[in-house]
Amino acid sequence: MAKFWHYLGNIAGTILSLALYVELQLFYFYPQKIRLDHMRALVTALVTVVVLFVIFNLYKRQLKEHNDWDFNQTPHWDMRRIGIAIVGFVLIIIVSILMLNSVGRGVSNNQQALDKIELHSKGLFEIMVVFIAPFCEEVIFRGMFFNIFFTKKKITNKCLGIIVSGFLFAYIHDPMLSKFIFVYWGLGMVLAWVYMQTKDLRYSMLVHMCYNAMGFIG
């Protein structure tokens, strides 16, 4: 029974985190709807800090209860894992190019929606896409996912977890299941691989941030 409540609690924490992330996007993607005038920037900053704090601490709380994979162990930074992150960044670019060439021309519905949002977000769009979205998405789709599913430290769980985590990430970005879901799936699997190799979200977050930032270069 205790295992059931532990499992249910982790799912509830993940749903809460996803809901907070969705609500936080309103402050960045639709700032004109937040009627706070000159207090908008301060309120947005405070809400952001609170949401990120809550989400990451829910993740760490899950780890305290069960952590067969030894995630988030100190020290957090070392050259081996930085090297893995660099490899992950190169891989995610290669996968992106290959998958986009495979599915053919066009733009995903998700990207079209983001392009429209960018027109009226007045600089907040970049902050969300480059920093906040990677933070939240890595905690939810990599960190919390592996705290709920595939929790036993086995190679089969690692491989299946990477595939399923990648698909969930893809589905959130392309719920219409268009041909572009394969692109997001590939990206999600690379990010999951980085997390499982480094056992630390900081590295998959870094790769995710760098990849998203490339969309604003040039």
mmCIF file of C-alpha atoms in Angstrom:
data_model
loop_
_atom_site.group_PDB
_atom_site.id
_atom_site.type_symbol
_atom_site.label_atom_id
_atom_site.label_comp_id
_atom_site.label_asym_id
_atom_site.label_seq_id
_atom_site.Cartn_x
_atom_site.Cartn_y
_atom_site.Cartn_z
ATOM 1 C CA MET A 1 0.000 0.000 0.000
ATOM 2 C CA ALA A 2 2.874 2.347 0.833
ATOM 3 C CA LYS A 3 4.311 1.755 -2.642
ATOM 4 C CA PHE A 4 0.970 2.692 -4.187
ATOM 5 C CA TRP A 5 0.794 6.001 -2.311
ATOM 6 C CA HIS A 6 4.430 6.722 -3.155
ATOM 7 C CA TYR A 7 3.675 6.138 -6.839
ATOM 8 C CA LEU A 8 0.496 8.222 -6.688
ATOM 9 C CA GLY A 9 2.313 11.045 -4.903
ATOM 10 C CA ASN A 10 4.979 11.180 -7.599
ATOM 11 C CA ILE A 11 2.340 11.314 -10.330
ATOM 12 C CA ALA A 12 0.495 14.101 -8.486
ATOM 13 C CA GLY A 13 3.742 16.054 -8.116
ATOM 14 C CA THR A 14 4.444 15.694 -11.825
ATOM 15 C CA ILE A 15 0.935 16.835 -12.795
ATOM 16 C CA LEU A 16 1.252 19.824 -10.445
ATOM 17 C CA SER A 17 4.631 20.710 -11.958
ATOM 18 C CA LEU A 18 3.250 20.508 -15.494
ATOM 19 C CA ALA A 19 0.291 22.709 -14.515
ATOM 20 C CA LEU A 20 2.595 25.304 -12.920
ATOM 21 C CA TYR A 21 4.794 25.296 -16.036
ATOM 22 C CA VAL A 22 1.777 25.858 -18.305
ATOM 23 C CA GLU A 23 0.561 28.726 -16.126
ATOM 24 C CA LEU A 24 4.026 30.294 -16.036
ATOM 25 C CA GLN A 25 4.078 30.363 -19.837
ATOM 26 C CA LEU A 26 1.191 32.846 -19.770
ATOM 27 C CA PHE A 27 3.453 35.468 -18.164
ATOM 28 C CA TYR A 28 5.992 35.121 -20.986
ATOM 29 C CA PHE A 29 3.940 34.228 -24.039
ATOM 30 C CA TYR A 30 0.930 36.458 -23.343
ATOM 31 C CA PRO A 31 2.242 39.332 -21.167
ATOM 32 C CA GLN A 32 -0.522 41.642 -22.407
ATOM 33 C CA LYS A 33 -3.038 39.459 -20.549
ATOM 34 C CA ILE A 34 -1.262 40.029 -17.227
ATOM 35 C CA ARG A 35 -2.781 43.379 -16.245
ATOM 36 C CA LEU A 36 -0.213 44.571 -13.718
ATOM 37 C CA ASP A 37 1.141 47.637 -15.552
ATOM 38 C CA HIS A 38 4.520 48.714 -14.130
ATOM 39 C CA MET A 39 4.506 45.814 -11.608
ATOM 40 C CA ARG A 40 4.398 43.197 -14.378
ATOM 41 C CA ALA A 41 8.174 42.622 -14.552
ATOM 42 C CA LEU A 42 8.516 42.239 -10.785
ATOM 43 C CA VAL A 43 5.537 39.908 -10.474
ATOM 44 C CA THR A 44 6.733 37.827 -13.444
ATOM 45 C CA ALA A 45 10.188 37.465 -11.870
ATOM 46 C CA LEU A 46 8.758 36.471 -8.480
ATOM 47 C CA VAL A 47 6.312 33.983 -9.958
ATOM 48 C CA THR A 48 9.119 32.473 -12.042
ATOM 49 C CA VAL A 49 11.388 31.997 -9.025
ATOM 50 C CA VAL A 50 8.587 30.409 -6.997
ATOM 51 C CA VAL A 51 7.508 28.038 -9.782
ATOM 52 C CA LEU A 52 11.055 26.892 -10.574
ATOM 53 C CA PHE A 53 11.777 26.425 -6.863
ATOM 54 C CA VAL A 54 8.627 24.352 -6.322
ATOM 55 C CA ILE A 55 9.166 22.168 -9.391
ATOM 56 C CA PHE A 56 12.807 21.393 -8.633
ATOM 57 C CA ASN A 57 12.135 20.702 -4.963
ATOM 58 C CA LEU A 58 9.296 18.326 -5.850
ATOM 59 C CA TYR A 59 11.808 16.478 -8.011
ATOM 60 C CA LYS A 60 14.399 16.348 -5.209
ATOM 61 C CA ARG A 61 11.758 15.175 -2.740
ATOM 62 C CA GLN A 62 10.949 12.274 -5.049
ATOM 63 C CA LEU A 63 14.644 11.350 -5.139
ATOM 64 C CA LYS A 64 14.840 11.245 -1.341
ATOM 65 C CA GLU A 65 12.127 8.581 -1.301
ATOM 66 C CA HIS A 66 13.566 6.352 -4.044
ATOM 67 C CA ASN A 67 16.719 6.765 -6.098
ATOM 68 C CA ASP A 68 18.115 3.473 -7.453
ATOM 69 C CA TRP A 69 19.791 5.309 -10.324
ATOM 70 C CA ASP A 70 21.766 7.628 -7.977
ATOM 71 C CA PHE A 71 20.521 10.787 -9.659
ATOM 72 C CA ASN A 72 21.609 14.277 -8.561
ATOM 73 C CA GLN A 73 24.636 13.200 -6.553
ATOM 74 C CA THR A 74 27.383 15.655 -5.577
ATOM 75 C CA PRO A 75 29.706 16.905 -6.923
ATOM 76 C CA HIS A 76 27.465 18.016 -9.757
ATOM 77 C CA TRP A 77 30.145 19.074 -12.229
ATOM 78 C CA ASP A 78 33.073 17.100 -13.647
ATOM 79 C CA MET A 79 34.896 16.906 -16.969
ATOM 80 C CA ARG A 80 33.549 13.470 -17.919
ATOM 81 C CA ARG A 81 29.941 14.613 -17.739
ATOM 82 C CA ILE A 82 30.720 17.924 -19.411
ATOM 83 C CA GLY A 83 32.146 15.825 -22.247
ATOM 84 C CA ILE A 84 28.921 13.797 -22.385
ATOM 85 C CA ALA A 85 26.937 17.045 -22.586
ATOM 86 C CA ILE A 86 29.105 18.225 -25.495
ATOM 87 C CA VAL A 87 28.549 14.901 -27.275
ATOM 88 C CA GLY A 88 24.832 15.255 -26.539
ATOM 89 C CA PHE A 89 24.764 18.725 -28.079
ATOM 90 C CA VAL A 90 26.466 17.481 -31.243
ATOM 91 C CA LEU A 91 24.081 14.501 -31.358
ATOM 92 C CA ILE A 92 20.977 16.624 -30.953
ATOM 93 C CA ILE A 93 22.023 18.836 -33.863
ATOM 94 C CA ILE A 94 22.748 15.797 -36.054
ATOM 95 C CA VAL A 95 19.453 14.125 -35.103
ATOM 96 C CA SER A 96 17.566 17.359 -35.765
ATOM 97 C CA ILE A 97 19.063 17.734 -39.242
ATOM 98 C CA LEU A 98 18.551 14.074 -40.160
ATOM 99 C CA MET A 99 14.973 13.919 -38.888
ATOM 100 C CA LEU A 100 13.946 17.198 -40.524
ATOM 101 C CA ASN A 101 15.373 15.969 -43.826
ATOM 102 C CA SER A 102 13.551 12.666 -43.395
ATOM 103 C CA VAL A 103 10.081 14.119 -42.736
ATOM 104 C CA GLY A 104 10.372 16.625 -45.550
ATOM 105 C CA ARG A 105 9.583 20.300 -45.831
ATOM 106 C CA GLY A 106 7.172 22.231 -43.685
ATOM 107 C CA VAL A 107 6.858 23.628 -40.184
ATOM 108 C CA SER A 108 5.277 21.866 -37.228
ATOM 109 C CA ASN A 109 2.115 23.262 -35.643
ATOM 110 C CA ASN A 110 4.073 23.829 -32.449
ATOM 111 C CA GLN A 111 6.669 25.941 -34.244
ATOM 112 C CA GLN A 112 4.000 27.906 -36.113
ATOM 113 C CA ALA A 113 2.303 28.720 -32.812
ATOM 114 C CA LEU A 114 5.612 29.798 -31.282
ATOM 115 C CA ASP A 115 6.367 32.022 -34.276
ATOM 116 C CA LYS A 116 3.051 33.824 -33.774
ATOM 117 C CA ILE A 117 3.625 34.208 -30.022
ATOM 118 C CA GLU A 118 7.082 35.667 -30.616
ATOM 119 C CA LEU A 119 5.547 38.621 -32.486
ATOM 120 C CA HIS A 120 3.875 40.065 -29.369
ATOM 121 C CA SER A 121 5.873 38.751 -26.409
ATOM 122 C CA LYS A 122 8.322 41.703 -26.394
ATOM 123 C CA GLY A 123 11.561 39.931 -25.460
ATOM 124 C CA LEU A 124 10.045 37.604 -22.867
ATOM 125 C CA PHE A 125 9.659 34.882 -25.487
ATOM 126 C CA GLU A 126 13.417 34.286 -25.708
ATOM 127 C CA ILE A 127 13.773 34.004 -21.930
ATOM 128 C CA MET A 128 11.059 31.354 -21.788
ATOM 129 C CA VAL A 129 12.291 29.330 -24.760
ATOM 130 C CA VAL A 130 16.018 29.421 -23.985
ATOM 131 C CA PHE A 131 16.059 29.184 -20.185
ATOM 132 C CA ILE A 132 12.752 28.472 -18.452
ATOM 133 C CA ALA A 133 11.253 25.905 -20.833
ATOM 134 C CA PRO A 134 14.388 23.691 -20.862
ATOM 135 C CA PHE A 135 14.569 23.849 -17.058
ATOM 136 C CA CYS A 136 10.927 22.855 -16.550
ATOM 137 C CA GLU A 137 10.797 20.301 -19.335
ATOM 138 C CA GLU A 138 13.953 18.520 -18.196
ATOM 139 C CA VAL A 139 12.706 18.298 -14.610
ATOM 140 C CA ILE A 140 9.301 16.972 -15.731
ATOM 141 C CA PHE A 141 10.066 14.797 -18.773
ATOM 142 C CA ARG A 142 13.437 13.466 -17.668
ATOM 143 C CA GLY A 143 13.744 13.875 -13.891
ATOM 144 C CA MET A 144 10.215 13.146 -12.696
ATOM 145 C CA PHE A 145 9.583 10.632 -15.480
ATOM 146 C CA PHE A 146 12.424 8.392 -14.291
ATOM 147 C CA ASN A 147 11.263 8.836 -10.686
ATOM 148 C CA ILE A 148 7.919 7.258 -11.642
ATOM 149 C CA PHE A 149 8.706 4.826 -14.461
ATOM 150 C CA PHE A 150 11.649 2.475 -15.085
ATOM 151 C CA THR A 151 12.942 3.094 -11.569
ATOM 152 C CA LYS A 152 14.912 -0.160 -11.279
ATOM 153 C CA LYS A 153 18.534 0.130 -12.344
ATOM 154 C CA LYS A 154 18.576 -2.197 -15.364
ATOM 155 C CA ILE A 155 19.868 -1.693 -18.897
ATOM 156 C CA THR A 156 16.469 -2.624 -20.373
ATOM 157 C CA ASN A 157 14.774 0.008 -18.200
ATOM 158 C CA LYS A 158 17.337 2.566 -19.274
ATOM 159 C CA CYS A 159 16.782 1.914 -22.987
ATOM 160 C CA LEU A 160 12.994 1.705 -22.747
ATOM 161 C CA GLY A 161 12.905 4.755 -20.496
ATOM 162 C CA ILE A 162 14.850 6.823 -23.014
ATOM 163 C CA ILE A 163 12.443 5.798 -25.794
ATOM 164 C CA VAL A 164 9.249 6.413 -23.791
ATOM 165 C CA SER A 165 10.498 9.649 -22.232
ATOM 166 C CA GLY A 166 11.375 10.867 -25.709
ATOM 167 C CA PHE A 167 7.915 10.031 -26.977
ATOM 168 C CA LEU A 168 6.128 11.845 -24.135
ATOM 169 C CA PHE A 169 8.292 14.884 -24.803
ATOM 170 C CA ALA A 170 7.395 14.630 -28.497
ATOM 171 C CA TYR A 171 3.675 14.216 -27.822
ATOM 172 C CA ILE A 172 3.543 17.348 -25.651
ATOM 173 C CA HIS A 173 5.140 19.314 -28.498
ATOM 174 C CA ASP A 174 3.061 17.695 -31.252
ATOM 175 C CA PRO A 175 -0.216 16.325 -29.829
ATOM 176 C CA MET A 176 -1.710 16.171 -33.328
ATOM 177 C CA LEU A 177 0.751 13.352 -34.107
ATOM 178 C CA SER A 178 1.964 14.918 -37.337
ATOM 179 C CA LYS A 179 5.087 13.757 -39.126
ATOM 180 C CA PHE A 180 7.098 16.216 -37.011
ATOM 181 C CA ILE A 181 6.531 14.124 -33.898
ATOM 182 C CA PHE A 182 9.474 11.988 -35.057
ATOM 183 C CA VAL A 183 11.708 15.064 -34.943
ATOM 184 C CA TYR A 184 10.691 15.876 -31.360
ATOM 185 C CA TRP A 185 10.958 12.202 -30.450
ATOM 186 C CA GLY A 186 14.553 12.102 -31.618
ATOM 187 C CA LEU A 187 15.424 15.265 -29.713
ATOM 188 C CA GLY A 188 13.722 13.949 -26.580
ATOM 189 C CA MET A 189 15.646 10.683 -26.716
ATOM 190 C CA VAL A 190 18.973 12.488 -26.990
ATOM 191 C CA LEU A 191 18.122 14.626 -23.958
ATOM 192 C CA ALA A 192 17.014 11.527 -22.027
ATOM 193 C CA TRP A 193 20.268 9.799 -22.984
ATOM 194 C CA VAL A 194 22.287 12.747 -21.648
ATOM 195 C CA TYR A 195 20.367 12.607 -18.368
ATOM 196 C CA MET A 196 20.804 8.859 -17.975
ATOM 197 C CA GLN A 197 24.505 9.038 -18.793
ATOM 198 C CA THR A 198 25.281 11.932 -16.459
ATOM 199 C CA LYS A 199 22.643 11.160 -13.771
ATOM 200 C CA ASP A 200 22.213 14.915 -13.383
ATOM 201 C CA LEU A 201 19.574 17.204 -14.909
ATOM 202 C CA ARG A 202 22.006 20.093 -15.121
ATOM 203 C CA TYR A 203 23.615 18.558 -18.198
ATOM 204 C CA SER A 204 20.442 17.776 -20.142
ATOM 205 C CA MET A 205 19.192 21.262 -19.229
ATOM 206 C CA LEU A 206 22.394 22.766 -20.614
ATOM 207 C CA VAL A 207 22.118 20.815 -23.874
ATOM 208 C CA HIS A 208 18.434 21.734 -24.182
ATOM 209 C CA MET A 209 19.158 25.428 -23.554
ATOM 210 C CA CYS A 210 21.980 25.527 -26.084
ATOM 211 C CA TYR A 211 19.870 23.794 -28.712
ATOM 212 C CA ASN A 212 16.936 26.171 -28.219
ATOM 213 C CA ALA A 213 19.270 29.168 -28.253
ATOM 214 C CA MET A 214 20.465 28.195 -31.709
ATOM 215 C CA GLY A 215 17.041 29.093 -33.042
ATOM 216 C CA PHE A 216 17.786 32.772 -32.309
ATOM 217 C CA ILE A 217 21.223 32.855 -33.905
ATOM 218 C CA GLY A 218 21.505 34.547 -37.261
#
